[in-house]
XYZ file of C-alpha atoms in Angstrom:
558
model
C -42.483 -76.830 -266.554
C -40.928 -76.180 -270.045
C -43.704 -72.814 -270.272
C -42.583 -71.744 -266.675
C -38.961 -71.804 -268.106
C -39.244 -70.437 -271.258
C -40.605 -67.648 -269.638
C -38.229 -67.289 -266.310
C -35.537 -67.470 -269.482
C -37.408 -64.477 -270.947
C -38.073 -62.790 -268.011
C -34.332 -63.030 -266.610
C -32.986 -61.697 -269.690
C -35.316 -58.667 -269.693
C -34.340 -57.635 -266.092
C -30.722 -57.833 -266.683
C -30.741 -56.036 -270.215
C -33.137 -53.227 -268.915
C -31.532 -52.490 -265.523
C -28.028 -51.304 -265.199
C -25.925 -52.527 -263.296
C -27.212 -55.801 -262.567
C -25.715 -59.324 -261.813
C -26.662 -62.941 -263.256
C -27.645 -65.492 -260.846
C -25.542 -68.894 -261.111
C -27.569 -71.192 -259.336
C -30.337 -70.482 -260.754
C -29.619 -70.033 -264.581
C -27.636 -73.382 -264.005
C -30.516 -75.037 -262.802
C -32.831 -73.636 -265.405
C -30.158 -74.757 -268.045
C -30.090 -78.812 -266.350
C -33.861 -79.074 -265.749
C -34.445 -77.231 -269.739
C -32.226 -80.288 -270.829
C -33.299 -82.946 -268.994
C -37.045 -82.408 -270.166
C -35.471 -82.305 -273.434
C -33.760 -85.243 -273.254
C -30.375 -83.679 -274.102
C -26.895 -84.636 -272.451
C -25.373 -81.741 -270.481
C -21.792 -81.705 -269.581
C -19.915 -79.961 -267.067
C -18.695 -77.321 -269.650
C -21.835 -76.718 -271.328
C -23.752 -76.059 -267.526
C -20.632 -73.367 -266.915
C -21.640 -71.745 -269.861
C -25.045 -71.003 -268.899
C -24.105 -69.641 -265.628
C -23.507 -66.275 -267.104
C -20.590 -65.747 -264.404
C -16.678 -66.000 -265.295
C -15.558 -69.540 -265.804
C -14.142 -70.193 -261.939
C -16.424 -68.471 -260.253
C -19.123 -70.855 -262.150
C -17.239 -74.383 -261.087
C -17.272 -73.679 -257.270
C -21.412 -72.768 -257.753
C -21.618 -76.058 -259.498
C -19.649 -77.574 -256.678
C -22.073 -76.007 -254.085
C -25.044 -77.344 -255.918
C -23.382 -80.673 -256.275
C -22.412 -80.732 -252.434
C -26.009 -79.518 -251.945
C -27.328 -82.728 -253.454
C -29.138 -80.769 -256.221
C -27.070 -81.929 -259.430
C -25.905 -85.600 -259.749
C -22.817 -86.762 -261.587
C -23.261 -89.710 -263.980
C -20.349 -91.666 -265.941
C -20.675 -91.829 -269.715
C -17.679 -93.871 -270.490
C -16.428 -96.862 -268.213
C -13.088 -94.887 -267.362
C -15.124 -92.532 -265.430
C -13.670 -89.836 -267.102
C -16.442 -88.400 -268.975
C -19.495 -87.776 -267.405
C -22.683 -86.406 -267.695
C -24.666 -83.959 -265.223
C -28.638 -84.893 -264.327
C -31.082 -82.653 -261.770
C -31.532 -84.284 -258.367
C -34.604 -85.657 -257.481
C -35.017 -82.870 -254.973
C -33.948 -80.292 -257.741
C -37.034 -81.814 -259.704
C -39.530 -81.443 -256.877
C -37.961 -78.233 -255.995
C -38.934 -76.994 -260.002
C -42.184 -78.281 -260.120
C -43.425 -76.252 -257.303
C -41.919 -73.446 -258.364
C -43.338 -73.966 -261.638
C -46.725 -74.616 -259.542
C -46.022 -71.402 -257.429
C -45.457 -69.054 -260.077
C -48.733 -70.074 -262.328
C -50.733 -69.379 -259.326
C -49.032 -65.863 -258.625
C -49.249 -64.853 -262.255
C -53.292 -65.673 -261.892
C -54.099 -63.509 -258.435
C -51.479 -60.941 -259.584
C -52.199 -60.445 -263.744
C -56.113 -62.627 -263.844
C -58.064 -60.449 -261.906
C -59.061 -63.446 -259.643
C -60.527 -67.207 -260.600
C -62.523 -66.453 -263.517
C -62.373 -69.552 -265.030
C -63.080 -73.123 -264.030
C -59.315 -74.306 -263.822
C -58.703 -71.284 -261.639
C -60.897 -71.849 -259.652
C -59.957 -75.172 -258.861
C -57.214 -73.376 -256.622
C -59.713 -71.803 -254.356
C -61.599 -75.473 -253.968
C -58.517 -78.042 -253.255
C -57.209 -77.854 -256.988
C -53.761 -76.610 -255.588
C -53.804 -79.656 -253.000
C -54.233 -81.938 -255.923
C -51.450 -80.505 -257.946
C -48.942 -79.992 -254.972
C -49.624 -84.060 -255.363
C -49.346 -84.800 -258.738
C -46.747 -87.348 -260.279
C -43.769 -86.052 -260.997
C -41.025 -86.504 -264.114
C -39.399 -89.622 -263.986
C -35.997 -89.587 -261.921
C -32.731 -91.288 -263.041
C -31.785 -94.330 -261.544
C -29.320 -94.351 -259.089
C -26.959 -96.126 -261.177
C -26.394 -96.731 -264.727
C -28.328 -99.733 -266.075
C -24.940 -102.578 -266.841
C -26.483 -103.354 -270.401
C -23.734 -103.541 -273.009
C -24.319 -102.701 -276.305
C -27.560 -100.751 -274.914
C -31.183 -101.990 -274.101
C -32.746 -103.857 -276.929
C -36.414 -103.628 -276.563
C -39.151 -105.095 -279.442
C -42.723 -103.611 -279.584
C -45.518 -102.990 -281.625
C -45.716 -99.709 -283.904
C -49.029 -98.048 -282.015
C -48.593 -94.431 -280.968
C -48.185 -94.846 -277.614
C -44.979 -96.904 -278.422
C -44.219 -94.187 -280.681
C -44.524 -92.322 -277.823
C -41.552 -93.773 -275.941
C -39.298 -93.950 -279.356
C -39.511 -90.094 -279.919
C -39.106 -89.849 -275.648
C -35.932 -91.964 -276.677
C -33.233 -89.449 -275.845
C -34.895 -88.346 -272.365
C -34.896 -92.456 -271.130
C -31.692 -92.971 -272.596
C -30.374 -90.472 -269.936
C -32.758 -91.860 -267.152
C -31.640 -95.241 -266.990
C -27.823 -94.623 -268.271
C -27.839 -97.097 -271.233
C -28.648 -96.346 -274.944
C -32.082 -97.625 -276.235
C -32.652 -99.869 -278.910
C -36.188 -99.838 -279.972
C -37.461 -102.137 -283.173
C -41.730 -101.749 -284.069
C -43.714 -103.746 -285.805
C -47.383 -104.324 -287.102
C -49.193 -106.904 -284.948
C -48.906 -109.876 -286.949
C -45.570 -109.517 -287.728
C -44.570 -108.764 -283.832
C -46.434 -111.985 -282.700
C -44.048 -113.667 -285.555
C -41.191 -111.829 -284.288
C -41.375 -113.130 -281.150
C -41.639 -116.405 -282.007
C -38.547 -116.306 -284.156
C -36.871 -114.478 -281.394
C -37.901 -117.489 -279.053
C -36.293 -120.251 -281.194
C -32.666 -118.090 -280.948
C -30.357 -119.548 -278.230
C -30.008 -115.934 -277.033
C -32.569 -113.122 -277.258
C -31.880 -110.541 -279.674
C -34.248 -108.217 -277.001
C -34.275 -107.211 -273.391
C -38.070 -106.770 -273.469
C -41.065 -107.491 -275.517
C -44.443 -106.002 -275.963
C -47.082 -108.792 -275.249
C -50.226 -108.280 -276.563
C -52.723 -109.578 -273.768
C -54.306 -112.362 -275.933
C -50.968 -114.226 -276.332
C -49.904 -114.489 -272.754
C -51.284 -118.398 -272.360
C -49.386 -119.032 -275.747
C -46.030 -117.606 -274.960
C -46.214 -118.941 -271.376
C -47.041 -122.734 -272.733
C -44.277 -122.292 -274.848
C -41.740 -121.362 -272.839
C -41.289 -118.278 -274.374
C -41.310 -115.337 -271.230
C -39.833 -115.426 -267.907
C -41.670 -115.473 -264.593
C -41.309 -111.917 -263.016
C -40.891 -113.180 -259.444
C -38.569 -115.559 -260.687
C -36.126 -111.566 -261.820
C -37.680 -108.815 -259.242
C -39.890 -108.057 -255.958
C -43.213 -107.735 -257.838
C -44.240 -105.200 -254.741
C -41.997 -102.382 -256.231
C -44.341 -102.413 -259.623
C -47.565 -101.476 -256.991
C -50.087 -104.029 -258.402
C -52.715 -102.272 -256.870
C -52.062 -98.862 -258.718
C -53.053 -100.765 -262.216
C -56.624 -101.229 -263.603
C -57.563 -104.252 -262.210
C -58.177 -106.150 -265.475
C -55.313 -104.926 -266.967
C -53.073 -106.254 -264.156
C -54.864 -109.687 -264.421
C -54.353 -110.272 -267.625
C -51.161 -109.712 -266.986
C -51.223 -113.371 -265.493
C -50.937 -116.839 -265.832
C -51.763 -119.601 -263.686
C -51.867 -117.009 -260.585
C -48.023 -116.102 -261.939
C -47.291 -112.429 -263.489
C -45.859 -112.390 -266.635
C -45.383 -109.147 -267.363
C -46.304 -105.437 -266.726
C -48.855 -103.512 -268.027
C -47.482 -100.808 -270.579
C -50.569 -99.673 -272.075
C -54.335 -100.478 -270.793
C -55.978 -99.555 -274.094
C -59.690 -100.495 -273.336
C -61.962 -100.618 -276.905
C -64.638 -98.325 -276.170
C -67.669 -96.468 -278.543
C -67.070 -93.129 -279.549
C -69.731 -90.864 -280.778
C -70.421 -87.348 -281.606
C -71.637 -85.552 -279.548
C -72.313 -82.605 -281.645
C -74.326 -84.617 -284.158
C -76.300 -86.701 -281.477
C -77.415 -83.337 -279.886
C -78.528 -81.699 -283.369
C -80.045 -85.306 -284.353
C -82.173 -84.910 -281.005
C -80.824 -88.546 -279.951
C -79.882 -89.952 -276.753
C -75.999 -91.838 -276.738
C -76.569 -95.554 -277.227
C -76.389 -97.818 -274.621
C -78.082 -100.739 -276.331
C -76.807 -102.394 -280.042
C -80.272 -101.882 -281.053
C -80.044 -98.136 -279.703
C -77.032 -97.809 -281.655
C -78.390 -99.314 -284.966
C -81.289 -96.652 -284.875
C -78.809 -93.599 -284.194
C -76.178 -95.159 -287.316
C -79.815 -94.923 -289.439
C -80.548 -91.745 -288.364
C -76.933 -89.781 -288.953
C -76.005 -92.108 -291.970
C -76.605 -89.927 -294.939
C -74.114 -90.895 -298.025
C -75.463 -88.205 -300.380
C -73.873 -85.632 -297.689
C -70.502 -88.158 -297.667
C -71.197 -89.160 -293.974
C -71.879 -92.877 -292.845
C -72.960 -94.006 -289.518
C -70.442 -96.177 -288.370
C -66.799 -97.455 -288.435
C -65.745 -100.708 -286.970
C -62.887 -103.296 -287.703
C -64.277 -105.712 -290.639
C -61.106 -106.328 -292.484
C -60.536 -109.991 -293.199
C -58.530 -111.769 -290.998
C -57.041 -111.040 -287.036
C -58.886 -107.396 -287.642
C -62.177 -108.589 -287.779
C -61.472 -111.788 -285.644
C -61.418 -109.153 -282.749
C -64.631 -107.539 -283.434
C -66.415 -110.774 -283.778
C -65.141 -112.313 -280.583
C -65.629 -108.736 -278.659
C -68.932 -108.147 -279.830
C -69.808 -112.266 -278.708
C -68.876 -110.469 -274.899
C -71.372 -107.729 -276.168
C -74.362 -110.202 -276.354
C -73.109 -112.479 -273.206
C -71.253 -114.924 -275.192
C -67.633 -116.268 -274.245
C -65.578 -117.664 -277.243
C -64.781 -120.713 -275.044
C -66.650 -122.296 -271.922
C -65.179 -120.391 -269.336
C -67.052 -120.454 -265.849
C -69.357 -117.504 -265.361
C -68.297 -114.974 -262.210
C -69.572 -111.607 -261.046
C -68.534 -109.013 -263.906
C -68.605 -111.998 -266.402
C -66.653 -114.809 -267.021
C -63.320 -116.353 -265.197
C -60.492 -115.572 -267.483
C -57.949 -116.300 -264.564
C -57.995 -120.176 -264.181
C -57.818 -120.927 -268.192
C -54.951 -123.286 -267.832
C -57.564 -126.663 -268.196
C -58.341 -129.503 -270.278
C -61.784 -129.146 -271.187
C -62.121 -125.764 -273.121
C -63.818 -125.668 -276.096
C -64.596 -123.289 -278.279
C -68.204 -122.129 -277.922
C -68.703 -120.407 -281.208
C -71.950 -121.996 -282.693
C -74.578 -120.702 -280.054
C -77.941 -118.373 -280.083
C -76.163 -115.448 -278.409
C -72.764 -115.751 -281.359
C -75.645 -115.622 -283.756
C -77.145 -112.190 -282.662
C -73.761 -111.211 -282.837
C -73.156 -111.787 -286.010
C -76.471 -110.490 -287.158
C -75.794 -107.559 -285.727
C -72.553 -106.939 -287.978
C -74.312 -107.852 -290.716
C -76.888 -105.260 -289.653
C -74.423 -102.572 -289.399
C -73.114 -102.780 -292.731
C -75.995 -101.077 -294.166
C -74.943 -97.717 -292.254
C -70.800 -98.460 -292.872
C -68.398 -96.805 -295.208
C -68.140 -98.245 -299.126
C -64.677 -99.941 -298.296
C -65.765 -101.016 -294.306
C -64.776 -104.432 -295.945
C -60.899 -103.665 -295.552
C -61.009 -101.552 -292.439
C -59.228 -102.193 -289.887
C -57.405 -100.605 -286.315
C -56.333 -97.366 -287.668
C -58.551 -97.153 -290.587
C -61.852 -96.867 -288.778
C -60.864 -94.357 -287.219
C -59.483 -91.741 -289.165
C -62.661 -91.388 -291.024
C -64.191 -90.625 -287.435
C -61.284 -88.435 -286.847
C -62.243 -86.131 -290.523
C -65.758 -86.047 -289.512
C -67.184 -88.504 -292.588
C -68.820 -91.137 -289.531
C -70.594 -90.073 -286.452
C -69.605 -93.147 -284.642
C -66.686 -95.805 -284.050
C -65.589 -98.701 -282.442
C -61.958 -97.677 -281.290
C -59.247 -98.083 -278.617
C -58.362 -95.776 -276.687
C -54.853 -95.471 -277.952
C -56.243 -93.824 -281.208
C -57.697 -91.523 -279.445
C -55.014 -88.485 -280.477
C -55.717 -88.963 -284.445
C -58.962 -86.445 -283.514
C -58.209 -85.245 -279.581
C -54.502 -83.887 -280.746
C -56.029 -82.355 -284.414
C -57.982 -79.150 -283.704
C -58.827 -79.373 -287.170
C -60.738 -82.740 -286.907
C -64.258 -82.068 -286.221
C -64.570 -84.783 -283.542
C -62.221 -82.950 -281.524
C -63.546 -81.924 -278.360
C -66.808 -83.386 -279.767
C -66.611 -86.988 -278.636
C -67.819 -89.397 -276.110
C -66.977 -92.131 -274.381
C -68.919 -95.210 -273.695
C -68.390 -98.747 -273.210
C -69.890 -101.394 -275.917
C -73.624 -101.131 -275.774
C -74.745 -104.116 -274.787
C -77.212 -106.528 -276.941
C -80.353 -107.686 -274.930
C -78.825 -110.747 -273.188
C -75.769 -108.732 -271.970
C -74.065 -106.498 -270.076
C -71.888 -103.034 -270.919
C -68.501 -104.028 -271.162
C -64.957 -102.117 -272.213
C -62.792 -104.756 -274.014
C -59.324 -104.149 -272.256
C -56.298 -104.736 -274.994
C -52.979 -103.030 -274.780
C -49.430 -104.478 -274.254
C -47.534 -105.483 -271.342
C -43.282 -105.527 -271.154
C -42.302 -108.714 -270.307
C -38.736 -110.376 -270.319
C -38.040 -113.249 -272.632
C -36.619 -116.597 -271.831
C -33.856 -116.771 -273.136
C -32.694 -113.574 -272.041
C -29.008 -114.277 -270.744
C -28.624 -114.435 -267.162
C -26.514 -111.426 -266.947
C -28.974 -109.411 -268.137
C -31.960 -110.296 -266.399
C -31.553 -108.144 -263.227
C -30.783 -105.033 -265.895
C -33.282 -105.777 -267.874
C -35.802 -105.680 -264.860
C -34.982 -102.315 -263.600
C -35.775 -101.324 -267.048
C -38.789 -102.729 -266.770
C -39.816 -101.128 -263.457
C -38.583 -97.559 -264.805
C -40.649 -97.952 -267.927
C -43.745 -98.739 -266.341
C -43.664 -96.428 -263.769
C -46.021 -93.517 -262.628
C -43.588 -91.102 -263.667
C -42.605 -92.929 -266.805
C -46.770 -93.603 -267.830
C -47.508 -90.027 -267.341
C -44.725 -88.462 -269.325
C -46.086 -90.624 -272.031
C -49.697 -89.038 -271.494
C -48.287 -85.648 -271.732
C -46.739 -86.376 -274.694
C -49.345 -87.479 -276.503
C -50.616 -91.241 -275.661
C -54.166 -92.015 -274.493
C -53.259 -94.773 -272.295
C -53.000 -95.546 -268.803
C -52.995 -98.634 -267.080
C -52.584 -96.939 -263.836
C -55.095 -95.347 -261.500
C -52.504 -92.705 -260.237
C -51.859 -91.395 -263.489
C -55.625 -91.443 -264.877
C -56.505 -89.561 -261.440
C -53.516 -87.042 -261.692
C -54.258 -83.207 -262.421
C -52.449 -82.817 -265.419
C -53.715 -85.787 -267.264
C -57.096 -85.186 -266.280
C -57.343 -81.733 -268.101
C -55.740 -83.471 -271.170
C -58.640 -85.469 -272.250
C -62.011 -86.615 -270.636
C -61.119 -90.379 -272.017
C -58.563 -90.871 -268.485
C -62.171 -90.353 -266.012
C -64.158 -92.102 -268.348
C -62.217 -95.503 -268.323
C -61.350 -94.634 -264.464
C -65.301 -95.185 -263.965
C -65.927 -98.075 -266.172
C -62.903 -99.504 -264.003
C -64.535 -98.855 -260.895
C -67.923 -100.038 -262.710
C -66.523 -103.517 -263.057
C -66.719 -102.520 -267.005
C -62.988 -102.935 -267.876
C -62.776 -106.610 -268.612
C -60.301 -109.293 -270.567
C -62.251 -112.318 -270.819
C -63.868 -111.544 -274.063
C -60.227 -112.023 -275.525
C -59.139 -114.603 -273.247
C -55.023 -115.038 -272.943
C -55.658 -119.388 -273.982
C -52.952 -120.578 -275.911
C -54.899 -121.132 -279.081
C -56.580 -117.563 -279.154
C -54.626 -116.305 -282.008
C -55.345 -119.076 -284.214
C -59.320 -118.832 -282.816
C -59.630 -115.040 -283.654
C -58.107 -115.629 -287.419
C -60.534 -118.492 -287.920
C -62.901 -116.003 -286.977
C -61.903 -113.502 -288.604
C -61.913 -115.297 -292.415
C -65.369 -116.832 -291.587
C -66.920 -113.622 -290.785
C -65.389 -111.814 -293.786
C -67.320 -115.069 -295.967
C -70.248 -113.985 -294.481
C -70.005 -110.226 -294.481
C -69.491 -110.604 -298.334
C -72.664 -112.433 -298.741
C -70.788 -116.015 -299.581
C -72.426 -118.098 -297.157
C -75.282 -117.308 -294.192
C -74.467 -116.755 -290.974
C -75.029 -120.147 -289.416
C -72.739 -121.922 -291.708
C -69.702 -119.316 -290.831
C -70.734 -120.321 -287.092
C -70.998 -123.735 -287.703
C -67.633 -123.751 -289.964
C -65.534 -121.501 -287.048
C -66.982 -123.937 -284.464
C -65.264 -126.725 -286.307
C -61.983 -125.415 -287.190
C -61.475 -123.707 -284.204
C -62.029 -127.211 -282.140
C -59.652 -128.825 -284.231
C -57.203 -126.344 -283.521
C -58.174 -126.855 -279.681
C -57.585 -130.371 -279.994
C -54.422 -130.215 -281.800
């Protein structure tokens, strides 16, 4: 919509400079001035709008008038007094745009392209237009200002999709009516955060990232609030999000918060290099051990694989996800169809179930792949695998989808454009499977009564369609919802949104290889610093199995 403006804006200003006399129109370069701002994010005032209308300064409020009577501009306060306000498109001025925005790209193509000559054009002629006639639209403001004082105070974790939302500050800030307060840190330090946060006798936040792993802790602990206990659950749609994501989501059959990001791990690879290489994409670990041989060539300054292997909660992941690879659960949950039951996890008898056959191959097999890693794979971790993917020195990664955009937003990167998507190949006792992590919003406990009901419409704005695409299109690879993976728009951004779509509907999306148990962040670190032993050739691999086994019991039994 900004493109279809920036050239109406061009256009308009051409007609009336060229063609003498000739007479601005109001309504419509008000309109173009309010709907310009708002996808900007900047405030617009009464004056300001009266200044873009090109006409004399009278003539301009009773058109602004008309269009307010005409339910196309809506008036929002900016002080309590009332006195100062702020102006805001309608909802129907923001469907109105969008087809015209629609309308015009479509007349520009029969009029200037000589006809559908290229695949997206062609998508007009066979139901593409349908599609995009129903594609989400920008968020809308709420109907009243969220009643937040000193602003909304939310805590997350510093990954770019939350990035995302931080530089889309401005634009939400108007949306809901309330300044934004946003505070990011690493992952260890949020999970501390929180926990400090918990122990105040008033929360210093509104909302919190969760990562999905600590849901069982923070519940046990007291630390987040029921969502039915603040807001109809219904008006979130539970059946528009990934089905794994929304699970996780739980505890005890209760939701605890909403997904923000559904950031499966997945297996990129180069396609480029697999075609040249005359290989197949792996969809076995032994398949992918023979392709990292083949394209590992450190003479050339290219290895054959990145993966997390840094000591500690890096690592710990990897381990425990590539257990799920080879079959193995990190505790005794009951095996289902698709895997294991990671919904019913609030028992007695779990144990860890670390020391087995299939754990072994696991951890064989990341031994195995250091012989085709980078020099320093010993301190890599999330971001750090992948931008050597991203500058072209590995062929393939382990990576979530929210670091996608280091190489799909870098048209110098030579894995843009160049990479596919697969879920972990499986090792010969198991199944493919796409690790889900990501973040939900969720609203503390000892968020003040007062601010609860607030707090939740924030939550519900946030987390929205509109609100999860307008984070796509501005850069993040995530999206926990089906609607915004199948819209238009997001589709033609990246082929990652289909991809995970069909590993969804494959079953493949799944969260018990991390499950949500209290103890899991504890589990993964133990993990994590026995594995590094290992990897560094200080003890074999049975005795780091054997030694995680016991510590991580202990910790179970504490």
């Amino acid at each position: 919509m900004l493109d279809v403006i920036g050239f109406l804006e061009a256009f308009t200003g051409e007609v009336e400079t060229s063609i003498e006399p000739s007479a601005p129109n109001p309504y419509f370069n008000m309109a173009m001035h309010l709907m310009r701002s708002h996808l900007e994010g900047r405030v617009v005032t009464a004056s300001a709008l009266v200044a873009a209308s090109g006409v004399p300064y009278a003539t301009a409020m009773r058109k602004l008038a008309e269009m307010q009577k005409g339910g196309l501009i809506e008036q929002r306060p900016r002080t309590r007094s009332g006195r100062s306000f702020s102006l805001h498109p309608s909802a129907d001025l923001i469907q109105k745009w969008s087809q015209l925005s629609d309308r015009l790209q479509r007349i520009a193509q029969q009029t200037f392209g000589g006809g559908p000559a290229t695949t997206e054009e062609a998508d007009y002629y066979y139901g593409g237009s349908y599609m995009a006639g129903h594609s989400i639209q920008p968020p809308q403001v709420l109907p009243e200002p969220l009643a937040l004082p000193g602003g909304l105070r939310i805590l997350v974790h510093g990954d770019p999709t939350f990035m995302v939302m931080e530089n889309l500050k401005r634009q939400f800030e108007q949306l809901v009516g309330s300044k934004i307060n946003q505070r990011a840190f690493s992952i260890d330090r949020l999970h501390e955060e929180t926990l400090r946060n918990s122990e105040r006798a008033t929360s210093r936040y509104d909302l919190i990232a969760v990562d999905l792993p600590w849901i069982g802790e923070f519940v046990k602990k007291g630390i987040l609030l029921p969502l039915d206990d603040v807001l109809d659950v219904d008006r979130l749609d539970p059946g528009d999000f990934h089905t794994a994501g929304w699970r996780a989501a739980h505890w005890n059959g209760r939701p605890y918060g909403v997904p923000s990001q559904t950031t499966p791990e997945l297996f990129f690879y180069r396609r480029d290099l697999f075609a040249e290489a005359g290989l197949e994409p792996p969809t076995t670990t032994d398949a992918v051990l023979e392709a990292a041989r083949a394209l590992h060539d450190p003479t050339q300054g290219r290895y054959g694989i990145a993966w997390n292997a840094a000591r500690g909660t890096a690592l710990g992941h990897t381990f425990i996800m590539t257990c799920a690879d080879f079959g193995q659960p990190i505790v005794n949950m009951k095996r289902i169809a698709g895997g294991y039951d990671a919904d019913h996890l609030d028992r007695t008898d779990l144990e860890p179930t670390i020391d087995t056959p299939r754990a072994l191959e696991a951890a064989e097999y990341l031994k195995a792949l250091l012989d085709f890693s980078p020099p320093d794979i010993l301190s890599m971790s999330w971001y750090e695998r992948v931008r050597p993917y991203a500058s072209g020195r590995v062929a393939m990664a382990y990576g979530y989808t929210l670091l996608a955009p280091y190489f799909e937003q870098d048209p110098s990167s030579p894995a843009c454009g160049q990479t596919g998507y697969l879920p972990h190949p499986p090792g010969p006792k198991g199944s493919p499977v796409a690790p889900v992590g990501g973040y939900v919003l969720a609203l503390p406990a000892n968020l003040p009564e007062e601010r609860r009901a607030a707090a939740g419409e924030a939550l519900i704005a946030f987390t929205s369609p509109e609100a999860q695409k307008l984070y796509v299109v501005n850069g993040s690879r995530t999206a926990p919802r089906y609607s915004v993976g199948a819209d238009p728009e997001v589709r033609r951004l990246s082929t990652i949104f289909e991809a995970v779509d069909a590993m969804s509907w494959r079953d493949e999306l799944q969260f018990w290889p991390r499950p949500p148990i209290p103890e899991i962040s504890k589990i993964i670190s133990i993990c994590g610093q026995e594995m590094h032993d290992m990897l560094r050739g200080v003890i074999p691999p049975r005795d780091a199995l054997e030694r995680a086994q016991a510590r991580a019991a202990q910790v179970m039994r504490q």
